[in-house]
Short mmCIF file of C-alpha atoms in Angstrom, two decimals:
data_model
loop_
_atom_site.label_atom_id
_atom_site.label_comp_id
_atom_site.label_asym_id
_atom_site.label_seq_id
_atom_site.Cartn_x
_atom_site.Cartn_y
_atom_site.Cartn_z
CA UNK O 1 159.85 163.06 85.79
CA UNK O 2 156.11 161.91 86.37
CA UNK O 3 155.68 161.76 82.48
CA UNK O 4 158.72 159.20 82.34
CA UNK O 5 157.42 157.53 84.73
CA UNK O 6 153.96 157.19 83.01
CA UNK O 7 155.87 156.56 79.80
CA UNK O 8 157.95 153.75 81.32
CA UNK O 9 154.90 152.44 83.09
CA UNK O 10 153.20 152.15 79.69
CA UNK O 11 156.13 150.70 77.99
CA UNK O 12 155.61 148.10 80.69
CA UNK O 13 151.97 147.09 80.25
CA UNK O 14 152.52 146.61 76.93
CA UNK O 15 155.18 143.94 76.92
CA UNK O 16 153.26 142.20 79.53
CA UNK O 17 150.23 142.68 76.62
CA UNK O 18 152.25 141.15 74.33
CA UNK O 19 154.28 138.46 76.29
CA UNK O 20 150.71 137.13 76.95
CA UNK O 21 149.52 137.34 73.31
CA UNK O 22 152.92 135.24 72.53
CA UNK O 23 152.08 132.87 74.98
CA UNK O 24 148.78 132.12 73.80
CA UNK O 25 150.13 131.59 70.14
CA UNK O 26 153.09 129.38 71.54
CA UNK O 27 150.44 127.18 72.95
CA UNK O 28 147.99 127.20 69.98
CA UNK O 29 150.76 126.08 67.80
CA UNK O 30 151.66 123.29 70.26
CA UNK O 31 148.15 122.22 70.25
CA UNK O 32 148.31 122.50 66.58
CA UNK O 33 150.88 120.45 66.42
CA UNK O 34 150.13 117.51 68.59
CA UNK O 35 147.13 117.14 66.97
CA UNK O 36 148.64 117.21 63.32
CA UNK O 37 151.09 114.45 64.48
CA UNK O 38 149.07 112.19 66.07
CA UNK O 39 147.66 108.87 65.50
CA UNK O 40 144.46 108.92 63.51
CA UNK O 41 142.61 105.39 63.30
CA UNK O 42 139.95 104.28 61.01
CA UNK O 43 138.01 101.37 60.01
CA UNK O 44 138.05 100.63 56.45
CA UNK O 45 135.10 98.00 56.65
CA UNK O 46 133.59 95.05 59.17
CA UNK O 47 133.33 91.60 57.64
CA UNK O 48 131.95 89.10 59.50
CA UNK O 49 129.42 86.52 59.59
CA UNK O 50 125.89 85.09 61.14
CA UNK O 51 124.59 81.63 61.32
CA UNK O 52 122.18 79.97 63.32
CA UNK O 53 123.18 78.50 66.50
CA UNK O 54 126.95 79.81 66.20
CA UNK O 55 128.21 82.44 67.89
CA UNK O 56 128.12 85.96 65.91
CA UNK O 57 132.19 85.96 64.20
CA UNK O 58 132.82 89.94 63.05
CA UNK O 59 136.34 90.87 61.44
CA UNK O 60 137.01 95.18 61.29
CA UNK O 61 139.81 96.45 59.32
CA UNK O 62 141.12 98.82 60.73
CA UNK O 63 144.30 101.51 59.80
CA UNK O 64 146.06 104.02 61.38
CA UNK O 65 146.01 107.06 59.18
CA UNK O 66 148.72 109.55 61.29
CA UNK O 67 151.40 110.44 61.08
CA UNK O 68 152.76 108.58 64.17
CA UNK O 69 152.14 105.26 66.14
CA UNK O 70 149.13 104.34 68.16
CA UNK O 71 150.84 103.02 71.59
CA UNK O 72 149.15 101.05 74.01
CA UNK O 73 146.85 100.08 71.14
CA UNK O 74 143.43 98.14 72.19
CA UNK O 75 139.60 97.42 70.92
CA UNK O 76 137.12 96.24 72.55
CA UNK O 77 133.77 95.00 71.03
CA UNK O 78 130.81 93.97 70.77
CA UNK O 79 127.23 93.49 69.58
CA UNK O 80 123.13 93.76 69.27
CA UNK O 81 120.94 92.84 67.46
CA UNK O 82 117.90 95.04 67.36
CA UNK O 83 114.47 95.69 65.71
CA UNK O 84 115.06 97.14 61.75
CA UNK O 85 112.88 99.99 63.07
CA UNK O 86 114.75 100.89 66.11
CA UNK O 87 115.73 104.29 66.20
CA UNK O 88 119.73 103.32 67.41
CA UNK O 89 120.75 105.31 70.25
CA UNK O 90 124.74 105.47 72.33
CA UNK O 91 122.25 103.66 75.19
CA UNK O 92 121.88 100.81 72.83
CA UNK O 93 125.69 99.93 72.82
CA UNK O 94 126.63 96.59 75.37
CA UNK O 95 128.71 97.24 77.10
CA UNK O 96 130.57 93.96 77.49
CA UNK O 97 133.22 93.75 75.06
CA UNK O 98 135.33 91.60 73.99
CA UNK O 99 139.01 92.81 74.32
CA UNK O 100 142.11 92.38 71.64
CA UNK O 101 144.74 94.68 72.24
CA UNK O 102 148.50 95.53 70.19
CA UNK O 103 151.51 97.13 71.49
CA UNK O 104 152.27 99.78 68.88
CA UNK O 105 149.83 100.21 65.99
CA UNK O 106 152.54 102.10 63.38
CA UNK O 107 151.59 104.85 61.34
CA UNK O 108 151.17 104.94 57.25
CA UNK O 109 149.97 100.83 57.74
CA UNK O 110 147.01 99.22 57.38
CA UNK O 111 148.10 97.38 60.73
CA UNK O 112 151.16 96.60 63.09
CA UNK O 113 152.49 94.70 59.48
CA UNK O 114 153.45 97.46 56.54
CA UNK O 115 151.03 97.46 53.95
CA UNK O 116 148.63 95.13 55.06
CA UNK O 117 145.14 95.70 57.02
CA UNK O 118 144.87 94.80 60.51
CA UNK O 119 141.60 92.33 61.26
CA UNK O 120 141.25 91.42 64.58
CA UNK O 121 138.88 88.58 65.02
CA UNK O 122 135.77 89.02 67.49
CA UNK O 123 133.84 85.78 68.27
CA UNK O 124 131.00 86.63 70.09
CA UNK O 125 129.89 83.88 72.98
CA UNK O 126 126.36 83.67 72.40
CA UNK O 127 124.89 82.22 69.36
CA UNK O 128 122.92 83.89 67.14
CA UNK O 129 119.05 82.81 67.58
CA UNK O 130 117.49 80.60 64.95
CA UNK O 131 113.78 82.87 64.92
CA UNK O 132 115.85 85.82 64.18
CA UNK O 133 118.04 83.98 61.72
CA UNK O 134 115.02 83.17 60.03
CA UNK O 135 113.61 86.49 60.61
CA UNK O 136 115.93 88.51 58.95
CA UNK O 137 115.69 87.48 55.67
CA UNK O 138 112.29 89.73 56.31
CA UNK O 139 114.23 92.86 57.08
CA UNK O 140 113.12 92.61 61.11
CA UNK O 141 116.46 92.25 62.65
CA UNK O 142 119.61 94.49 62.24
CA UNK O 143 122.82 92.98 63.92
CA UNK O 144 124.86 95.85 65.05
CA UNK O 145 128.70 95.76 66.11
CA UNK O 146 129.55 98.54 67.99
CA UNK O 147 133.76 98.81 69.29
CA UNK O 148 136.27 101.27 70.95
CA UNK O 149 139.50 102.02 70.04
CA UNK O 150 141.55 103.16 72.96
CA UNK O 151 145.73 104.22 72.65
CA UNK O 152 148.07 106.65 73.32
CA UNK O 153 149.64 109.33 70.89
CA UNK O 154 153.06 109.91 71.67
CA UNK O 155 152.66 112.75 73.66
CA UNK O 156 151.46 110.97 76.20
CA UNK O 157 147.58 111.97 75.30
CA UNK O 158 144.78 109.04 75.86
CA UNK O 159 142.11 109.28 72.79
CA UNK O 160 139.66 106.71 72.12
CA UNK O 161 138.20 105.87 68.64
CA UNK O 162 134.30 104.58 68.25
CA UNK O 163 133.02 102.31 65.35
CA UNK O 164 129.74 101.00 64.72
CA UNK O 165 128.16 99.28 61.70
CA UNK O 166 125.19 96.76 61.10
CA UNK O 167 124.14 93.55 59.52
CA UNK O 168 120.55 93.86 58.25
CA UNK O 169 118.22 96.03 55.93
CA UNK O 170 119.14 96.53 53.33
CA UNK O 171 122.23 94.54 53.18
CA UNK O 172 122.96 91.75 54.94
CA UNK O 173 126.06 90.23 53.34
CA UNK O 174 129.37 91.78 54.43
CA UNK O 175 130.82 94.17 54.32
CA UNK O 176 128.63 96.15 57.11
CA UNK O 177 126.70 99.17 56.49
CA UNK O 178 128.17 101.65 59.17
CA UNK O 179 126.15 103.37 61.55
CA UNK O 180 124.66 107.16 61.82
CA UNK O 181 125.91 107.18 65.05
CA UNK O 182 129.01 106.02 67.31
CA UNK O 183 131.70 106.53 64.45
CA UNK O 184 134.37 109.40 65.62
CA UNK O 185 137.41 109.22 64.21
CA UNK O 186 139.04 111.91 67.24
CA UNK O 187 138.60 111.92 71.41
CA UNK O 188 140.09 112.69 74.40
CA UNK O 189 139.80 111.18 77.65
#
């Protein structure tokens, strides 16, 4: 009788063993899942341009490389410009931005259009300075453009998407030169 009991007892622990072990792979697959199916946005390249006296104009193409759409799809950007030699930190990074924003960014696009690449266009308020205009033909000044993706995947996740690139040494025509830091391509909030 006791030995049934300790049998039975047993028998018990281990489905309760394995009923957990289940449960953990249910959710790992889930998780698996969600994140195989889920909007992944990039940006391609910035164009954009700088002249004296005008305000900074900056163009990012951007795609959305999932497998599903991007709802509630906005950026946000903006920029700095910055010493060549500045060691470019996350403090760096204004944090007024200018806002554009897009309902449903579909999947397998370039943009909200099949087959074609989404360019919002940022113009920046302040003008660009004519001493560092003229300086940075010398290599002193890097303009940097920093922005934020934020959407929802259709599971009802909120992820966020950072981009930076720059405007100065060594290449100061467009397309940008993207930054070591600031570019994720995967977040949650």
């Amino acid at each position: 009788m006791w030995g049934n009991l300790g049998i039975q007892f047993l028998l018990l622990l281990a489905v309760i063993i394995y009923a957990c072990i289940t449960h953990r792979q249910w959710k790992t697959q889930i998780r698996s899942m969600q994140i195989d199916n889920r909007p992944w946005i990039a940006e391609e390249y910035v164009d954009g341009y700088i002249v004296p006296d005008k305000p900074f104009w900056d163009q990012p193409a951007l795609m959305n490389l999932g497998k599903t759409p991007a709802l509630k799809f906005k950026i946000k950007a903006s920029y700095k410009v910055l010493p060549s030699d500045h060691p470019i930190t996350c403090k760096d990074i204004d944090e007024r931005m200018s806002e554009r924003d897009v309902a449903i960014f579909e999947p397998g696009t370039f943009n909200p259009k099949p087959m074609a690449t989404w360019r919002p266009e940022f113009h920046f308020r302040d003008p660009v300075n004519r001493k560092m205009w003229e300086e940075r033909s010398t290599g002193h000044w890097r303009f940097y453009h920093f922005e934020e993706a934020t959407y929802d995947d259709v599971f009802g996740r909120h992820l966020y998407t950072h981009f930076c690139a720059f405007y100065g040494p060594p290449n100061f025509a467009p397309p940008a030169t993207h930054c070591d830091i600031y570019n994720d391509t995967f977040s949650e909030k």
